[in-house]
């Protein structure tokens, strides 16, 4: 009997030890909507580097290749594999319900990031979080950068008092596409710039789609285009590609502004091809995600992460022009 009791005690103690977070291996699952998205791949490489610097923690990385059903299956797989926390960059931000259902059933917290689900969905269960940024802010800063350049240069080339612009938009239905366009143009007008819209095209955050659309606009409007607003850097870079392959000489290019501050975006600002961009803090978002995932998995307090409403972390957007682009690039390459 005594033997049995000490055996039971030993088993019990072993169980307790195994549950101590610092000694137990933490497993985090991550699924992104598309591994070829420049901004997302920069965010994920910072996230993986951050996790690699922590002990007792591993990451399972998945890409959903733009398919929500694939992503739902990946989440179920990660739950079955014993992931303690799952980070989800939704394919379709209006379709999180299967993921929420599966995670809630298994008691596995989910950190959604970058593609924002509506608040009612996030409130469905206490184990749901969101990390991203405030889309309005990026549009406002983009509008301010453009307004400053327009005021200080001969951007209004035909001197008709109107700035004729093109917008290259991200995916239809993405919070950042809708809000950035609205706020950017709205801010230009608030800043007293008279504008005239020549066109807007959806290029799905994608550089080559943007190049194709921009080439068509260049054929149609030639040097009448005075401003190009890209909802992200990749599309602004696509516009630059189109100008480089056109017959329009560089002094007749319009003002071109992006959003993100990705490495290729920063290099284009330094080279003088891109007039400015707005830093979408992929590093800050990745680090916040690593810290939150770790805290949730280890059962530690999340107090020092300053979650808004106990659920949201939003990193601020920042202004980037030729004056500070090199500092950002240096920080990115020092990782
Ligand atoms: C970024 C884009 C990216 C998109 C993906 C946006 O916040 O600015 O570059 O393609 O997120 O969801």
Coordinates of C-alpha atoms and ligand atoms in Angstrom, one line a residue:
X1 CA 0.0 0.0 0.0
X2 CA 2.8 2.3 1.0
X3 CA 4.5 1.5 -2.3
X4 CA 1.4 2.2 -4.2
X5 CA 0.9 5.6 -2.5
X6 CA 4.5 6.7 -3.2
X7 CA 4.1 5.5 -6.8
X8 CA 0.9 7.6 -7.1
X9 CA 2.7 10.6 -5.5
X10 CA 5.6 10.2 -8.0
X11 CA 3.2 10.1 -11.0
X12 CA 1.3 13.2 -9.6
X13 CA 4.5 15.1 -9.1
X14 CA 5.7 14.2 -12.6
X15 CA 2.4 15.4 -14.0
X16 CA 2.8 18.8 -12.2
X17 CA 6.4 19.2 -13.4
X18 CA 5.3 18.5 -17.0
X19 CA 2.8 21.3 -16.8
X20 CA 5.3 23.9 -15.7
X21 CA 5.3 26.3 -18.6
X22 CA 9.0 27.2 -18.7
X23 CA 9.9 23.5 -19.0
X24 CA 7.1 22.4 -21.3
X25 CA 7.6 22.9 -25.0
X26 CA 5.3 25.5 -26.3
X27 CA 4.0 25.0 -29.9
X28 CA 2.6 27.9 -31.8
X29 CA 0.7 27.5 -35.1
X30 CA 0.7 30.2 -37.8
X31 CA -1.3 30.4 -41.0
X32 CA -1.0 33.3 -43.5
X33 CA -3.4 34.1 -46.3
X34 CA -0.6 34.1 -48.9
X35 CA 3.1 33.4 -48.4
X36 CA 4.0 35.5 -51.5
X37 CA 2.6 38.8 -50.0
X38 CA 5.7 41.0 -49.4
X39 CA 4.4 42.7 -46.2
X40 CA 3.2 39.4 -44.7
X41 CA 6.4 37.6 -45.4
X42 CA 8.5 40.4 -43.8
X43 CA 6.2 40.2 -40.7
X44 CA 6.5 36.4 -40.5
X45 CA 10.3 36.4 -40.8
X46 CA 10.5 38.8 -37.9
X47 CA 8.0 36.7 -35.9
X48 CA 10.1 33.5 -36.6
X49 CA 13.3 35.3 -35.6
X50 CA 11.7 36.5 -32.4
X51 CA 10.5 33.0 -31.5
X52 CA 13.9 31.5 -32.4
X53 CA 15.4 33.7 -29.7
X54 CA 13.1 32.2 -27.0
X55 CA 13.5 28.9 -25.2
X56 CA 11.2 25.9 -25.3
X57 CA 9.0 27.2 -28.1
X58 CA 8.5 26.0 -31.8
X59 CA 6.4 27.3 -34.7
X60 CA 4.4 25.4 -37.3
X61 CA 4.1 27.7 -40.4
X62 CA 1.4 27.3 -43.0
X63 CA 0.3 29.3 -46.0
X64 CA -3.4 29.1 -47.1
X65 CA -2.6 30.1 -50.7
X66 CA -5.6 32.4 -50.7
X67 CA -8.1 29.6 -49.9
X68 CA -10.3 29.9 -46.8
X69 CA -11.3 26.2 -46.8
X70 CA -7.6 25.3 -46.9
X71 CA -7.0 27.6 -43.9
X72 CA -9.8 26.1 -41.9
X73 CA -8.3 22.7 -42.4
X74 CA -4.9 23.9 -41.4
X75 CA -6.2 25.3 -38.1
X76 CA -7.9 22.0 -37.3
X77 CA -4.6 20.3 -38.1
X78 CA -2.7 22.6 -35.8
X79 CA -5.2 21.9 -33.0
X80 CA -4.9 18.2 -33.6
X81 CA -1.1 18.5 -33.5
X82 CA -1.3 20.1 -30.0
X83 CA -0.5 23.8 -30.8
X84 CA -1.0 25.9 -27.7
X85 CA -1.9 29.1 -29.5
X86 CA -2.8 29.7 -33.2
X87 CA -2.0 32.9 -35.1
X88 CA -4.3 33.4 -38.1
X89 CA -4.0 35.9 -41.0
X90 CA -7.5 35.3 -42.4
X91 CA -8.0 34.7 -46.1
X92 CA -11.5 36.1 -45.9
X93 CA -11.9 38.4 -43.0
X94 CA -15.7 37.9 -43.0
X95 CA -15.4 34.1 -42.6
X96 CA -13.7 33.4 -39.3
X97 CA -16.5 31.3 -37.8
X98 CA -15.2 27.8 -38.5
X99 CA -11.9 28.7 -37.0
X100 CA -13.5 30.3 -34.0
X101 CA -15.7 27.3 -33.4
X102 CA -12.8 24.8 -33.7
X103 CA -10.6 26.8 -31.4
X104 CA -13.2 27.4 -28.8
X105 CA -14.1 23.7 -28.7
X106 CA -10.4 22.8 -28.1
X107 CA -9.8 25.7 -25.8
X108 CA -6.9 27.0 -27.9
X109 CA -6.6 30.8 -28.1
X110 CA -6.4 32.5 -31.5
X111 CA -4.5 35.6 -32.4
X112 CA -5.9 37.1 -35.6
X113 CA -3.5 39.5 -37.4
X114 CA -3.4 42.0 -40.3
X115 CA -6.7 41.0 -41.8
X116 CA -9.2 42.4 -39.4
X117 CA -12.4 40.5 -38.5
X118 CA -15.4 42.5 -37.3
X119 CA -15.7 43.2 -33.6
X120 CA -18.8 41.0 -33.1
X121 CA -16.7 38.0 -34.3
X122 CA -13.8 38.9 -32.1
X123 CA -16.2 39.1 -29.1
X124 CA -17.6 35.6 -29.7
X125 CA -15.1 34.1 -27.2
X126 CA -12.6 35.3 -24.6
X127 CA -9.7 33.4 -26.3
X128 CA -9.7 35.6 -29.4
X129 CA -7.3 38.5 -30.1
X130 CA -6.4 40.9 -32.9
X131 CA -3.0 42.5 -33.8
X132 CA -2.7 45.1 -36.5
X133 CA -2.9 48.8 -37.0
X134 CA -5.4 51.5 -37.5
X135 CA -6.2 51.7 -41.3
X136 CA -7.5 55.3 -41.0
X137 CA -4.2 56.5 -39.7
X138 CA -2.3 55.2 -42.7
X139 CA -4.6 57.0 -45.1
X140 CA -4.3 60.2 -43.2
X141 CA -0.5 60.1 -43.2
X142 CA -0.4 59.2 -46.9
X143 CA -2.6 62.2 -47.7
X144 CA -0.4 64.5 -45.6
X145 CA 2.8 63.3 -47.3
X146 CA 1.3 63.8 -50.7
X147 CA -0.1 67.2 -49.8
X148 CA 3.4 68.4 -48.5
X149 CA 5.1 67.2 -51.7
X150 CA 2.4 68.8 -53.9
X151 CA 2.8 72.2 -52.1
X152 CA 6.5 72.2 -52.3
X153 CA 7.1 71.0 -55.9
X154 CA 5.7 71.6 -59.4
X155 CA 3.4 68.6 -59.0
X156 CA 0.6 70.4 -60.8
X157 CA 2.4 70.2 -64.1
X158 CA -0.3 71.6 -66.4
X159 CA -0.9 74.4 -63.8
X160 CA -4.7 74.1 -63.9
X161 CA -5.0 74.2 -60.1
X162 CA -6.1 70.6 -59.9
X163 CA -4.1 67.5 -59.0
X164 CA -5.2 64.7 -61.3
X165 CA -4.8 61.4 -59.6
X166 CA -5.0 57.6 -59.9
X167 CA -5.5 55.2 -57.0
X168 CA -4.2 51.6 -57.0
X169 CA -6.3 49.7 -54.6
X170 CA -5.8 46.5 -52.5
X171 CA -8.3 43.6 -52.4
X172 CA -12.0 44.6 -52.4
X173 CA -13.3 44.0 -49.0
X174 CA -10.0 44.4 -47.1
X175 CA -10.3 47.0 -44.3
X176 CA -7.0 48.6 -45.3
X177 CA -8.0 49.1 -49.0
X178 CA -11.4 50.7 -48.4
X179 CA -10.3 53.0 -45.5
X180 CA -6.9 54.0 -46.9
X181 CA -8.3 55.3 -50.2
X182 CA -11.1 57.2 -48.5
X183 CA -8.8 58.8 -45.9
X184 CA -5.9 59.6 -48.2
X185 CA -8.0 61.5 -50.7
X186 CA -10.1 63.0 -47.9
X187 CA -7.0 64.3 -46.2
X188 CA -5.6 65.8 -49.4
X189 CA -8.8 67.8 -49.8
X190 CA -8.8 68.9 -46.1
X191 CA -5.2 70.1 -46.7
X192 CA -6.6 72.4 -49.3
X193 CA -5.4 70.5 -52.4
X194 CA -7.9 70.5 -55.3
X195 CA -8.1 67.1 -56.8
X196 CA -9.5 65.4 -59.8
X197 CA -9.8 61.6 -60.0
X198 CA -8.7 60.1 -63.3
X199 CA -9.2 56.5 -62.2
X200 CA -8.9 53.8 -59.6
X201 CA -8.1 50.2 -60.1
X202 CA -8.1 47.2 -57.9
X203 CA -4.7 45.5 -58.1
X204 CA -5.0 43.2 -55.1
X205 CA -1.8 44.4 -53.3
X206 CA 0.1 43.0 -56.2
X207 CA 3.0 44.6 -58.0
X208 CA 2.5 43.1 -61.4
X209 CA -1.2 43.6 -61.5
X210 CA -0.5 47.2 -60.6
X211 CA 2.0 47.6 -63.3
X212 CA -0.5 46.3 -65.9
X213 CA -3.2 48.7 -64.7
X214 CA -0.9 51.6 -64.5
X215 CA 0.4 50.9 -68.1
X216 CA -3.2 51.2 -69.3
X217 CA -3.6 54.5 -67.5
X218 CA -0.4 55.8 -68.9
X219 CA -1.6 54.9 -72.4
X220 CA -4.9 56.7 -71.7
X221 CA -3.7 59.8 -69.9
X222 CA 0.0 60.2 -70.6
X223 CA 1.6 63.0 -68.7
X224 CA -1.8 64.3 -67.4
X225 CA -1.4 62.0 -64.3
X226 CA 0.0 64.1 -61.5
X227 CA -0.3 61.8 -58.5
X228 CA -0.5 58.0 -57.9
X229 CA -1.6 56.8 -54.5
X230 CA -0.9 53.1 -53.9
X231 CA -2.8 51.4 -51.1
X232 CA 0.5 49.6 -50.4
X233 CA 4.2 49.8 -51.5
X234 CA 4.0 46.8 -53.9
X235 CA 1.4 48.5 -56.0
X236 CA 3.2 51.8 -55.9
X237 CA 6.3 49.9 -57.1
X238 CA 4.2 48.3 -59.9
X239 CA 3.3 51.9 -61.0
X240 CA 7.0 52.8 -61.0
X241 CA 7.7 49.6 -63.1
X242 CA 5.1 50.8 -65.6
X243 CA 6.7 54.3 -65.8
X244 CA 10.1 52.8 -66.2
X245 CA 8.9 50.8 -69.2
X246 CA 7.0 53.7 -70.7
X247 CA 8.3 56.5 -72.9
X248 CA 7.6 59.1 -70.2
X249 CA 10.9 60.6 -69.0
X250 CA 11.5 60.7 -65.2
X251 CA 11.0 64.4 -64.8
X252 CA 7.4 64.0 -66.1
X253 CA 6.5 61.2 -63.6
X254 CA 3.8 62.0 -61.2
X255 CA 4.2 62.1 -57.4
X256 CA 4.0 58.5 -56.2
X257 CA 3.2 57.5 -52.6
X258 CA 2.9 54.0 -51.0
X259 CA 2.1 52.5 -47.7
X260 CA 4.1 49.8 -45.7
X261 CA 7.8 50.7 -45.7
X262 CA 8.7 47.2 -46.9
X263 CA 12.4 46.7 -47.8
X264 CA 11.8 47.2 -51.6
X265 CA 9.6 50.2 -50.8
X266 CA 12.3 51.8 -48.6
X267 CA 14.9 51.2 -51.3
X268 CA 12.7 52.9 -53.9
X269 CA 12.3 56.0 -51.5
X270 CA 16.1 56.1 -51.1
X271 CA 16.6 55.8 -54.9
X272 CA 14.1 58.7 -55.4
X273 CA 11.6 56.6 -57.4
X274 CA 9.0 56.5 -54.7
X275 CA 8.3 59.9 -53.1
X276 CA 7.2 58.6 -49.7
X277 CA 5.5 55.8 -47.8
X278 CA 3.8 55.1 -44.5
X279 CA 5.5 52.7 -42.2
X280 CA 3.1 49.8 -41.4
X281 CA 5.1 48.4 -38.4
X282 CA 5.5 44.7 -39.4
X283 CA 8.3 44.4 -36.8
X284 CA 6.2 45.8 -34.0
X285 CA 3.2 43.7 -35.0
X286 CA 5.4 40.5 -35.2
X287 CA 7.0 41.2 -31.8
X288 CA 3.7 41.9 -30.2
X289 CA 2.3 38.7 -31.7
X290 CA 5.3 36.6 -30.4
X291 CA 5.0 38.2 -26.9
X292 CA 1.2 37.6 -26.7
X293 CA 1.4 34.1 -28.1
X294 CA 4.1 33.2 -25.6
X295 CA 2.2 34.7 -22.6
X296 CA -1.0 32.9 -23.6
X297 CA 0.7 29.6 -24.0
X298 CA 2.7 29.9 -20.9
X299 CA -0.3 31.1 -18.9
X300 CA 1.6 34.3 -18.0
X301 CA -0.1 37.7 -17.5
X302 CA -0.7 39.8 -20.6
X303 CA -0.9 43.0 -18.5
X304 CA 2.3 44.6 -19.8
X305 CA 1.1 44.2 -23.4
X306 CA -1.6 46.9 -22.9
X307 CA -4.3 45.1 -24.8
X308 CA -7.2 47.5 -25.7
X309 CA -10.5 46.0 -24.4
X310 CA -8.4 43.0 -23.4
X311 CA -8.3 42.0 -27.1
X312 CA -6.6 44.4 -29.4
X313 CA -3.0 45.5 -30.1
X314 CA -2.6 48.2 -32.7
X315 CA 0.8 49.5 -33.7
X316 CA 1.0 53.1 -34.9
X317 CA 1.8 54.1 -38.6
X318 CA 4.7 56.4 -39.2
X319 CA 5.7 58.8 -42.0
X320 CA 8.6 57.9 -44.3
X321 CA 10.2 60.2 -46.8
X322 CA 13.7 60.6 -48.3
X323 CA 14.7 62.1 -45.0
X324 CA 14.3 59.0 -42.8
X325 CA 14.0 56.1 -45.2
X326 CA 17.6 55.0 -44.7
X327 CA 17.1 54.8 -40.9
X328 CA 14.2 52.4 -41.4
X329 CA 16.1 50.3 -43.9
X330 CA 19.1 50.1 -41.5
X331 CA 16.8 48.8 -38.7
X332 CA 15.2 46.3 -41.1
X333 CA 18.6 44.9 -42.2
X334 CA 20.0 44.8 -38.6
X335 CA 17.6 42.1 -37.7
Ligands
LIG1 C1 -0.5 45.7 -46.2 C2 -0.4 45.1 -47.6 C3 -0.7 43.6 -47.5 C4 -2.0 43.4 -46.8 C5 -2.3 41.9 -46.7 C6 -1.9 45.4 -45.6 O1 -2.0 45.9 -44.3 O2 -0.4 47.1 -46.3 O3 0.8 45.3 -48.2 O4 -0.7 43.1 -48.8 O5 -2.1 44.0 -45.6 O6 -3.4 41.6 -45.9

